Short mmCIF file of C-alpha atoms in Angstrom, two decimals:
data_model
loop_
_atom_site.label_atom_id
_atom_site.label_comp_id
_atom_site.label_asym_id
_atom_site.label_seq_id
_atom_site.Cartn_x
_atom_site.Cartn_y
_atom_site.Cartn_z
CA UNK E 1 2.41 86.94 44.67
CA UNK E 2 1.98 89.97 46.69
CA UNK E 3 5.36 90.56 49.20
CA UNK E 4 6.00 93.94 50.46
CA UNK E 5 9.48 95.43 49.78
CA UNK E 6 11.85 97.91 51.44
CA UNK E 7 15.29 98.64 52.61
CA UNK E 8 17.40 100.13 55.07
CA UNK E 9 17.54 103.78 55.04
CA UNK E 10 18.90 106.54 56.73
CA UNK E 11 17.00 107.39 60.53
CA UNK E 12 16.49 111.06 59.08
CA UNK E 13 13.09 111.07 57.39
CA UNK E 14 12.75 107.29 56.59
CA UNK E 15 9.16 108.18 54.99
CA UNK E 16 10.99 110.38 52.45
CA UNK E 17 13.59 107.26 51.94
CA UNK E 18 10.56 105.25 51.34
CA UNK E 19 9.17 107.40 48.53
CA UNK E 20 12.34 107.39 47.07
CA UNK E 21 12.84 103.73 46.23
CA UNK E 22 8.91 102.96 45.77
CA UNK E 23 9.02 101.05 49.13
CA UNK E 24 6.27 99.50 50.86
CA UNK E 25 8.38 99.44 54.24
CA UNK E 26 11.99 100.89 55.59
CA UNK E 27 14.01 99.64 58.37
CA UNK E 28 16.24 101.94 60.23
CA UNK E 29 18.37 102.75 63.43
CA UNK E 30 17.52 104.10 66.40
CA UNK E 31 20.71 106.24 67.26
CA UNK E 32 24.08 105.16 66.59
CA UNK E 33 24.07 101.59 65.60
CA UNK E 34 27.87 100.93 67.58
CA UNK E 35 27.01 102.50 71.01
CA UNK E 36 25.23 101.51 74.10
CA UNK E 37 23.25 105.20 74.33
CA UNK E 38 19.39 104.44 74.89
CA UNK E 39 17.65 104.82 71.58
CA UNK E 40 16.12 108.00 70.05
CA UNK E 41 14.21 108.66 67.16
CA UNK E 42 15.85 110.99 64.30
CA UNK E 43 12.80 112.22 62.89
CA UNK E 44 12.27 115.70 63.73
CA UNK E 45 8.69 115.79 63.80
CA UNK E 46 8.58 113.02 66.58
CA UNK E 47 7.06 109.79 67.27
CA UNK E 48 3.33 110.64 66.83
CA UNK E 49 3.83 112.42 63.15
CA UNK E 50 5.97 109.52 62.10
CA UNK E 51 3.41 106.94 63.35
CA UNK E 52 0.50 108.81 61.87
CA UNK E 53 2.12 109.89 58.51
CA UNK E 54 3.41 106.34 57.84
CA UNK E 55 -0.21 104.89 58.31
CA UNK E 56 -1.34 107.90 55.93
CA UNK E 57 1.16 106.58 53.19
CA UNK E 58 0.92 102.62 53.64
CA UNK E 59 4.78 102.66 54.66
CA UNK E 60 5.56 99.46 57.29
CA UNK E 61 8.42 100.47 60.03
CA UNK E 62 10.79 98.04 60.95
CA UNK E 63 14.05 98.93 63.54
CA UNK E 64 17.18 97.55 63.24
CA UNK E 65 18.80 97.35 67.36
CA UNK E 66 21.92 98.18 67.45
CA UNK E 67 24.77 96.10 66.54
CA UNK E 68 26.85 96.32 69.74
CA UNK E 69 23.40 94.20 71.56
CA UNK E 70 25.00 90.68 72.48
CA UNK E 71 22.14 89.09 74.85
CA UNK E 72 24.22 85.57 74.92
CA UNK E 73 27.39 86.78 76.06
CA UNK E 74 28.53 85.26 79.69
CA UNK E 75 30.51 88.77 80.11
CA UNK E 76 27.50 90.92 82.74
CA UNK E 77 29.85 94.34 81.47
CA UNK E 78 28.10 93.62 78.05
CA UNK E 79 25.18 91.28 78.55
CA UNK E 80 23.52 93.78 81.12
CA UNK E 81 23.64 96.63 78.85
CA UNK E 82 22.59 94.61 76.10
CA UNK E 83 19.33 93.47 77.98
CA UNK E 84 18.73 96.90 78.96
CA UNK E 85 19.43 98.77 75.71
CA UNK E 86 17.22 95.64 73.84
CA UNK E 87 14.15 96.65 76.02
CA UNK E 88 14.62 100.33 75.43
CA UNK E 89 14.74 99.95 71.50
CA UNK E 90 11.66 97.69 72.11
CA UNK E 91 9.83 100.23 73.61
CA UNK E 92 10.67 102.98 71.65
CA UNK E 93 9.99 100.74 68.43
CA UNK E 94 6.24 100.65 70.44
CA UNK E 95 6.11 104.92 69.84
CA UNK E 96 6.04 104.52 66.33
CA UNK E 97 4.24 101.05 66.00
CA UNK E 98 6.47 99.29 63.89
CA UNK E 99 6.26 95.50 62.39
CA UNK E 100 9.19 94.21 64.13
CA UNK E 101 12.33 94.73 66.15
CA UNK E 102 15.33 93.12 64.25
CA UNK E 103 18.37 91.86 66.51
CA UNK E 104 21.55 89.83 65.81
CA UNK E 105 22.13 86.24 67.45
CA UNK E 106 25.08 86.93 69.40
CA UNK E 107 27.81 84.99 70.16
CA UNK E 108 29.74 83.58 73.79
CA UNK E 109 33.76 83.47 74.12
CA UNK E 110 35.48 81.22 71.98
CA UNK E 111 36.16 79.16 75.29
CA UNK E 112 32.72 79.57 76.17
CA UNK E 113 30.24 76.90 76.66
CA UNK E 114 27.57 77.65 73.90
CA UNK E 115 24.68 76.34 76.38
CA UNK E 116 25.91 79.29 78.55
CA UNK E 117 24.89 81.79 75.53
CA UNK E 118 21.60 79.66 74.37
CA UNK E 119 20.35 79.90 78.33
CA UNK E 120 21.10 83.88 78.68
CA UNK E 121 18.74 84.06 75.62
CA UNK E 122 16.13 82.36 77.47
CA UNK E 123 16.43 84.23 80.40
CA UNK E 124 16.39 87.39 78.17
CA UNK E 125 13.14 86.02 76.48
CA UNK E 126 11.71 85.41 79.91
CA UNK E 127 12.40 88.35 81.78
CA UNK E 128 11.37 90.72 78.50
CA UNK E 129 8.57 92.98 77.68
CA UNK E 130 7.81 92.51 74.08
CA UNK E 131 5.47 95.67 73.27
CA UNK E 132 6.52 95.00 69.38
CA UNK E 133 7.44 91.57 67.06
CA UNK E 134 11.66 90.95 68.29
CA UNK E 135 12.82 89.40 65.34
CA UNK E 136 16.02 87.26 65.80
CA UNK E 137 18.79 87.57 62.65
CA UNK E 138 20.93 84.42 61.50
CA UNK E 139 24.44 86.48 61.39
CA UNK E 140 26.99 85.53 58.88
CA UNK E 141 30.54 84.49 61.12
CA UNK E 142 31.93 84.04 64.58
CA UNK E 143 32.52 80.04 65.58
CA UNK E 144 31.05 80.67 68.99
CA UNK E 145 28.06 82.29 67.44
CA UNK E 146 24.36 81.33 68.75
CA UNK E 147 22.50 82.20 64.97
CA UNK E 148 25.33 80.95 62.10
CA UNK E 149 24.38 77.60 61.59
CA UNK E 150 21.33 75.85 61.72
CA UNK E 151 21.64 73.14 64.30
CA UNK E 152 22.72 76.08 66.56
CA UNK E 153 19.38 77.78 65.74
CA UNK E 154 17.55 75.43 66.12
CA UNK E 155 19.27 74.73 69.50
CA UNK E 156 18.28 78.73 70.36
CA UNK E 157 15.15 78.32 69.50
CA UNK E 158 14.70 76.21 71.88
CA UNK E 159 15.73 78.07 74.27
CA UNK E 160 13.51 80.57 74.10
CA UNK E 161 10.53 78.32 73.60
CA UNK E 162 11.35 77.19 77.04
CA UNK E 163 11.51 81.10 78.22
CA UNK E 164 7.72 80.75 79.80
CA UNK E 165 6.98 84.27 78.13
CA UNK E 166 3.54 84.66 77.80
CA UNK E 167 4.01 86.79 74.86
CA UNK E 168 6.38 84.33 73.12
CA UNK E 169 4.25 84.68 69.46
CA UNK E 170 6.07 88.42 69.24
CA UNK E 171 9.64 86.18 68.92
CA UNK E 172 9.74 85.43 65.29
CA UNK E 173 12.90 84.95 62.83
CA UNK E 174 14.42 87.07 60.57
CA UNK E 175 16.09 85.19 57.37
CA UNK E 176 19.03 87.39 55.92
CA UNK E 177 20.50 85.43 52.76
CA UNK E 178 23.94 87.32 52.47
CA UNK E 179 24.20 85.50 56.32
CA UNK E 180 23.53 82.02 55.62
CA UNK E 181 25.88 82.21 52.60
CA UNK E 182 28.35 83.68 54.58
CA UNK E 183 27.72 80.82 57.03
CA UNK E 184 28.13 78.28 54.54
CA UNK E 185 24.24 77.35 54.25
CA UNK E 186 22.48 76.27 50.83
CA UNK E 187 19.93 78.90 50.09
CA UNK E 188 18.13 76.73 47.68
CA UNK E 189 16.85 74.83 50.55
CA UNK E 190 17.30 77.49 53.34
CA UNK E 191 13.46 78.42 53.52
CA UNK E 192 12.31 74.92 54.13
CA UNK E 193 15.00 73.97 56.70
CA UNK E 194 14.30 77.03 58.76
CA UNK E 195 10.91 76.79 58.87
CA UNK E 196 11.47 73.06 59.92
CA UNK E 197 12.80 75.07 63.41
CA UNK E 198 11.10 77.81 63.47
CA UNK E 199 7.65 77.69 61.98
CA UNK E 200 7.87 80.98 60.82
CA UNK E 201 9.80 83.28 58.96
CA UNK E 202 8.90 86.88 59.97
CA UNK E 203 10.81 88.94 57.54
CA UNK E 204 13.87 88.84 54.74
CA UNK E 205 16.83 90.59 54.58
CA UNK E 206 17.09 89.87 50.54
CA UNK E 207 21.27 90.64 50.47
CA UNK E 208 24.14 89.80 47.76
CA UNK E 209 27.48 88.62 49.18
CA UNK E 210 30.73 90.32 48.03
CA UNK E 211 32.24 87.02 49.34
CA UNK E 212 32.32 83.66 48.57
CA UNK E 213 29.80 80.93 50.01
CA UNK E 214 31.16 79.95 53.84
CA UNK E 215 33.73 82.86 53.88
CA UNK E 216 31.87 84.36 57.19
CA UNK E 217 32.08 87.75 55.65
CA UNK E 218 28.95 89.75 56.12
CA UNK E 219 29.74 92.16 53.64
CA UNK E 220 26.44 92.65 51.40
CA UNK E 221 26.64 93.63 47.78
CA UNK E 222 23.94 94.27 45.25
CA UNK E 223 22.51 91.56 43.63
CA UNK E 224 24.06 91.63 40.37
CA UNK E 225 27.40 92.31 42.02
CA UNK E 226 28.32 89.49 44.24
CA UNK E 227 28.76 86.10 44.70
CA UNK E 228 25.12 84.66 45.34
CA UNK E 229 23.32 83.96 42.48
CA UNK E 230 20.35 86.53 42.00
CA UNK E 231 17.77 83.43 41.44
CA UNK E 232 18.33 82.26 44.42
CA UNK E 233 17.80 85.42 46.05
CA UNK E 234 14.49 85.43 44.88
CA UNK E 235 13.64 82.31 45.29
CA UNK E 236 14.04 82.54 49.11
CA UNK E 237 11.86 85.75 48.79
CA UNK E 238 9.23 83.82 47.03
CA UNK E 239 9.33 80.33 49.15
CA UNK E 240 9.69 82.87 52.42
CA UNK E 241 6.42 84.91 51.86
CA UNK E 242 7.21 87.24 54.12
CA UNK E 243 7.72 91.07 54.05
CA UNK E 244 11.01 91.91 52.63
CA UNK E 245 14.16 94.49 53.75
CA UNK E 246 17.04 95.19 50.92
CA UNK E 247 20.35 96.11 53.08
CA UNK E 248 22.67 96.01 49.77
CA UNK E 249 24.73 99.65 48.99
CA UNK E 250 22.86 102.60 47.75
CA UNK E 251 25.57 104.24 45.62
CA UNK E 252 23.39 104.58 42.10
CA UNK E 253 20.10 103.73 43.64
CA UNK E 254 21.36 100.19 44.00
CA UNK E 255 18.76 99.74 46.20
CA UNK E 256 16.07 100.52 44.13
CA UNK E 257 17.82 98.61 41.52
CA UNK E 258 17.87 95.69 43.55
CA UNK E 259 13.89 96.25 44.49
CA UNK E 260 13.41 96.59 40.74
CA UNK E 261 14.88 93.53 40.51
CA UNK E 262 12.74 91.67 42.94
CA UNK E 263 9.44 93.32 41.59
CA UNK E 264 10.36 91.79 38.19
CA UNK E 265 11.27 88.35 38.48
CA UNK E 266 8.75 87.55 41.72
CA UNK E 267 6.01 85.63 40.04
CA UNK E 268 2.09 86.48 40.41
#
């Protein structure tokens, strides 16, 4: 089979990160991943050379929004700013044409009424611009969380169905396994289940866990180095068939290790 592969990589010169590991694709910030400043690109040449000299070498873009986004939250001092920084990573992510916008679940209060946090998604769905694929991440903890397990995705998912956006195709999923084991989800049967909700399965984050299965730790190892077996890791790449994203460490190449890795064991 024929998946593309990549990983995260520093916002620098993500076309030279590419090279480096043999990537087909890279995913990469927009800014400081743990603020609420409007997104800018780190590539010194701009948005035009990037766009034009990642077409020239076949490289797929992919942004990660920042981690501080929480869309569900019933608190407007961080649900407002989340909205608004979402749309201006969207838009941004339009300047250099990438595959997809990647963005975590969120979560409500732990008193909070998850319907509260499941509704502010729809009405974040309904009221957004989607210039580029937003591609919503299972996330590994939190009990209040709107993406850990799946009866709550599925239950999100439904909610932005119902958003009325009449670009709702550019809302896909994004399947990261390090997550779901965190979450205390089978892998083995993860693909097949999701899909069962979602119809589609956009892109992987292919991650080890340096935790065990349902500790809610999203702490990703390589795949030789955790607790997830590595089969299983590629069997959700292979029952996925969907473009790929490696977020495990880097210290010795483990990236490219890890991409190695895939490129050997996914059949033909």
């Amino acid at each position: 089979m024929t998946v593309k592969l990549g990983a995260h990589v520093d916002q620098d010169d993500p076309l030279a990160e590419a090279a480096d590991r043999g990537a087909d694709l890279v995913q990469f910030f927009l800014g400081n991943p743990q603020d609420y400043k409007a997104p800018k690109l780190a590539y010194a040449d701009g948005e035009a050379a990037l766009k034009e000299r990642a077409t020239a070498a076949d490289v797929d873009l992919y942004v990660h929004a920042p981690y501080r986004l929480n869309v569900a939250n019933t608190n407007n001092r961080i649900r407002i700013p989340s909205r608004k920084l979402l749309q201006q990573t969207l838009d941004k992510a339009a300047e250099i044409d990438v595959k997809g916008v990647i963005v975590h679940g969120g979560h409500v209060g732990d008193e909070d009424d998850p319907e509260a946090g499941f509704d502010n998604w729809r009405k974040c769905i309904e009221r957004a611009e989607l210039p580029v694929p937003l591609l919503i991440e299972n996330t590994a903890g939190g009990e209040n969380a709107m993406a850990r397990q799946l009866e709550r995705i599925e239950r999100l998912w439904e909610a932005v169905q119902a958003s009325g956006n009449d670009r709702l195709e550019n809302v896909g999923f994004c399947l990261d396994t390090c997550h779901f084991h965190a979450a205390g989800e089978e892998l083995p049967s993860i693909v097949e289940r999701v899909l069962a909700i979602t119809g589609r399965i956009d892109l992987v984050h292919a991650n080890g866990s340096r935790d065990e299965f349902g500790s809610g730790a999203d702490r990703h190892s390589n795949f030789e180095d955790g607790h997830i077996d590595p089969a299983d890791i590629v069997a959700v790449v292979q029952a996925a068939d969907a473009p790929v994203v490696v977020e495990t460490p880097n210290a010795n190449n483990g990236q490219k290790a890890d991409l190695d890795y895939l490129r050997s064991h996914l059949k033909g």
